[in-house]
Each structure stands twice: as structure tokens, then as C-alpha cells.
GROMACS .gro file of C-alpha atoms in nm:
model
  139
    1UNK     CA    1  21.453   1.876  28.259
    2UNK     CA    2  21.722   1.741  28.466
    3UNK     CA    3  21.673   1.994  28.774
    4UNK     CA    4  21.988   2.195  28.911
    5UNK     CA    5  21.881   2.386  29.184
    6UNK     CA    6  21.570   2.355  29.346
    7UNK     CA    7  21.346   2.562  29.631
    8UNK     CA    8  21.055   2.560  29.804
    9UNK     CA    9  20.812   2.856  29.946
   10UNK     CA   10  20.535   2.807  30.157
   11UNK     CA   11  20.228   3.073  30.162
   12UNK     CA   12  20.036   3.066  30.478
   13UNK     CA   13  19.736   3.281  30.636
   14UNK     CA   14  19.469   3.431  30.431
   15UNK     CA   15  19.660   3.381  30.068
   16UNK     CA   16  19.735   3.700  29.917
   17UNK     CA   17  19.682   3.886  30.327
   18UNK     CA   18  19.894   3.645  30.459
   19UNK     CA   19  20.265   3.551  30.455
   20UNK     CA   20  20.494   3.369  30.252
   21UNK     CA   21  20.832   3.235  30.340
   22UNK     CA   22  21.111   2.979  30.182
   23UNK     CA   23  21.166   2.689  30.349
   24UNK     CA   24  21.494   2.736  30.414
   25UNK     CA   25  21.435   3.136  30.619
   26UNK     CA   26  21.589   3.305  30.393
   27UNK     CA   27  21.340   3.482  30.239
   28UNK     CA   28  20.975   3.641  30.419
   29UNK     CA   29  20.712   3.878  30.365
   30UNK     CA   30  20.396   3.991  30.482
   31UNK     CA   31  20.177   3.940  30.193
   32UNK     CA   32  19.863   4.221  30.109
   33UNK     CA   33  19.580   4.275  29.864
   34UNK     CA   34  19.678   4.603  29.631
   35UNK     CA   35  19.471   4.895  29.727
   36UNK     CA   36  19.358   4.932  29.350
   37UNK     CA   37  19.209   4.582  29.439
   38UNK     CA   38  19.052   4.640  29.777
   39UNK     CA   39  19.283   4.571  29.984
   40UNK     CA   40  19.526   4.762  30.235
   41UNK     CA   41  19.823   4.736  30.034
   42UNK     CA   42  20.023   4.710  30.383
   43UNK     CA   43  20.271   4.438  30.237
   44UNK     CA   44  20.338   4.278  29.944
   45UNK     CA   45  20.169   4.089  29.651
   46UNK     CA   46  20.246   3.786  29.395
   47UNK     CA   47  20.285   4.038  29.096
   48UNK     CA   48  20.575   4.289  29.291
   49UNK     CA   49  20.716   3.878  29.361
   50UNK     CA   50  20.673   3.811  29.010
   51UNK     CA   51  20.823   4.121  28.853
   52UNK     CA   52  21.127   4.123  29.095
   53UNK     CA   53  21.201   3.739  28.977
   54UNK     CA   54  21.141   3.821  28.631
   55UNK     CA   55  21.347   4.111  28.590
   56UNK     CA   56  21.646   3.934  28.799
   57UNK     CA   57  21.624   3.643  28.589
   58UNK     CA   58  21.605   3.820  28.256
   59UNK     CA   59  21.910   4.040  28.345
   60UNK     CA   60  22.097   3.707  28.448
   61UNK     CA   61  22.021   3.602  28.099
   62UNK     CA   62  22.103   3.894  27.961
   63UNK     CA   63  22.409   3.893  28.116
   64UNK     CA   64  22.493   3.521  28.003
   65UNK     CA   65  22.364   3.596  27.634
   66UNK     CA   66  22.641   3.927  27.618
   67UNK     CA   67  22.914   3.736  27.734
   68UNK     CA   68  22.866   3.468  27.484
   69UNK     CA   69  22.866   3.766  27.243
   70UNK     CA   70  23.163   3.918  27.371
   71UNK     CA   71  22.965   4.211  27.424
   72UNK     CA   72  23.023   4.477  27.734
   73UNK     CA   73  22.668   4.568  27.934
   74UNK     CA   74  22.844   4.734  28.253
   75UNK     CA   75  22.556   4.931  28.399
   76UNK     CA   76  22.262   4.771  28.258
   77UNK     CA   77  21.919   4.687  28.396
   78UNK     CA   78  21.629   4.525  28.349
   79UNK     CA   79  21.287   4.650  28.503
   80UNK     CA   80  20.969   4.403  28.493
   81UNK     CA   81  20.621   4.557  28.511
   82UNK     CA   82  20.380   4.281  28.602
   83UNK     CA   83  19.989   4.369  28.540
   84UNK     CA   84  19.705   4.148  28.719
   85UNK     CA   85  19.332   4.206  28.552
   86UNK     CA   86  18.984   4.056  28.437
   87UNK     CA   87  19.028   3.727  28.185
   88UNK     CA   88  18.729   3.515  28.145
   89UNK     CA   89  18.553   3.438  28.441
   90UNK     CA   90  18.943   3.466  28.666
   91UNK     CA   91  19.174   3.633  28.634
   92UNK     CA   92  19.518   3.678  28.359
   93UNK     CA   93  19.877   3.801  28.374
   94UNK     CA   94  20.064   4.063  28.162
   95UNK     CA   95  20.454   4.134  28.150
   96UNK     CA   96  20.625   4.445  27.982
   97UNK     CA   97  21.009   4.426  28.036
   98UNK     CA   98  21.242   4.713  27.998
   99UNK     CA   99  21.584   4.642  27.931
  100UNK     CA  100  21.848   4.960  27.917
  101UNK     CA  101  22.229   4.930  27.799
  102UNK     CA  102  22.386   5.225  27.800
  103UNK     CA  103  22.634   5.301  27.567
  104UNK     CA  104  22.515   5.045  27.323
  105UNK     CA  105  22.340   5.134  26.968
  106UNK     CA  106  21.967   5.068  27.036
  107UNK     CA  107  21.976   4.783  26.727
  108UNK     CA  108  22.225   4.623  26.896
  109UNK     CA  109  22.067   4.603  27.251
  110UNK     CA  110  21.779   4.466  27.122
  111UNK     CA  111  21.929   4.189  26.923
  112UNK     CA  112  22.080   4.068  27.296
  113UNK     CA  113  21.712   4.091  27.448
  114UNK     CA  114  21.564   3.958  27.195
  115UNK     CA  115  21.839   3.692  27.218
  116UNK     CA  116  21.792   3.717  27.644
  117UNK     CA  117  21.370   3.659  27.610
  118UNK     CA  118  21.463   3.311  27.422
  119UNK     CA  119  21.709   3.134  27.698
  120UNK     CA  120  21.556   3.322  28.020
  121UNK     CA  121  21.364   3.054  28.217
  122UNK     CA  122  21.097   3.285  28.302
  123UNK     CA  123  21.073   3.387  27.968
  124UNK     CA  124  21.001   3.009  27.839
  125UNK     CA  125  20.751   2.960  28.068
  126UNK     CA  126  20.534   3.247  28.019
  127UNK     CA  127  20.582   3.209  27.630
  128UNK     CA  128  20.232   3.142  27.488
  129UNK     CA  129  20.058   3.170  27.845
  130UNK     CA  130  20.048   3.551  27.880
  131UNK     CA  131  20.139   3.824  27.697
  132UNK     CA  132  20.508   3.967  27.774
  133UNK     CA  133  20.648   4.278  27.560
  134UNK     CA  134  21.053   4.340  27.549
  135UNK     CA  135  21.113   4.686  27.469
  136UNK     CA  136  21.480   4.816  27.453
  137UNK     CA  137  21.501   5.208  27.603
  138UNK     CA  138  21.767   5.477  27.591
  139UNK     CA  139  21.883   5.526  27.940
   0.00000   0.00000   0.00000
């Protein structure tokens, strides 16, 4: 890979109670354990970092792949639920994303998310490391 744009993020404190900032300020938050995992849920956690990423990502390629196409997605979204649970002895990573065009025939929405989950970045790295579903809804 011949790298366009790179960053850098540095986590400090007690990992997932700590913080985590880029390197260059622009970006910080006070990290916290889920309550649903113990914790105080008083900030936030790698999987509402995740799904944010993911879902900006996969609506940047979704935006790329309809433009390609020719094909008008004014007002469309993507959300990214990001699930954290038991695997083995650690732990394991699930993704559902939820893509919604209005005004488009349902077919043809998922043919460009279908066409978005093979060119997304995040996409093509979680494909064949953790399960991620693309489902197409109606507004």
C-alpha cells in the first residue's frame, strides 16, 4: 500500500478508563468501561470509536461508489452498530451496518452497498476477521 494520509492516536491512563487523543490535538476523549461491562460508562469506549469511523468511512464510500454510478444519494446515511462479547478465551468484534437512501428502489440501494462494503477501507480490513452484516432499510 503506498500510504496517502497517515495519523497517529495515543491512549493513555488505565486503557479503556483512560484517555485517548491524536497527536496532532485535534481529536480527545475521556475513555470509560460500558456499564453493561462493569464499568461507569462516564465517557467513551473503542466500539462507539469504532462504529463512528466505520459508518463515516462506509458512507464516504458510498458516496464515491454512487458517483461513479451516476447515481443521486442526497440525504443518505449510514449507521454502524459495533458489538463487543465472549470469543475463546478474549474477546471478538461484530459489525451490522445500516445504510438508508431515500428515494431509491431498495434493489437498487443495495447493489451500491453491496458495491460500498467492497472498496470501503474499513470494510477490507474487517473482511474475514469478524463478522459485519450490510442491510439496506427503508427510511
Amino acid at each position: 500500500m503506498e500510504a496517502i494520509y497517515t495519523t497517529e492516536a495515543l491512549a493513555t491512563g488505565a486503557g479503556r478508563d483512560g484517555s485517548v487523543r491524536t497527536a496532532d490535538g485535534s481529536f480527545e476523549a475521556n475513555l470509560a468501561i460500558p456499564t453493561e461491562m462493569g464499568g461507569s460508562g462516564k465517557g467513551n469506549n473503542p466500539e462507539q470509536l469504532f462504529a463512528a469511523g466505520y459508518a463515516a468511512c462506509f458512507h464516504s464510500a458510498l458516496q464515491m461508489v454512487a458517483r461513479s454510478q451516476k447515481k443521486n444519494i442526497e440525504g443518505s446515511s449510514v449507521g454502524a452498530k459495533v458489538s463487543i462479547g465472549k470469543e475463546g478465551e478474549g474477546f471478538g468484534l461484530a459489525v451490522e451496518l445500516e445504510v438508508i437512501i431515500p428515494e431509491m428502489a431498495h434493489d437498487e440501494a443495495q447493489t451500491l452497498a453491496d458495491a460500498a462494503h467492497q472498496v470501503c477501507p474499513y470494510s477490507n480490513a474487517t473482511r474475514g476477521n469478524i463478522p459485519v452484516t450490510v442491510t439496506v432499510s427503508d427510511d
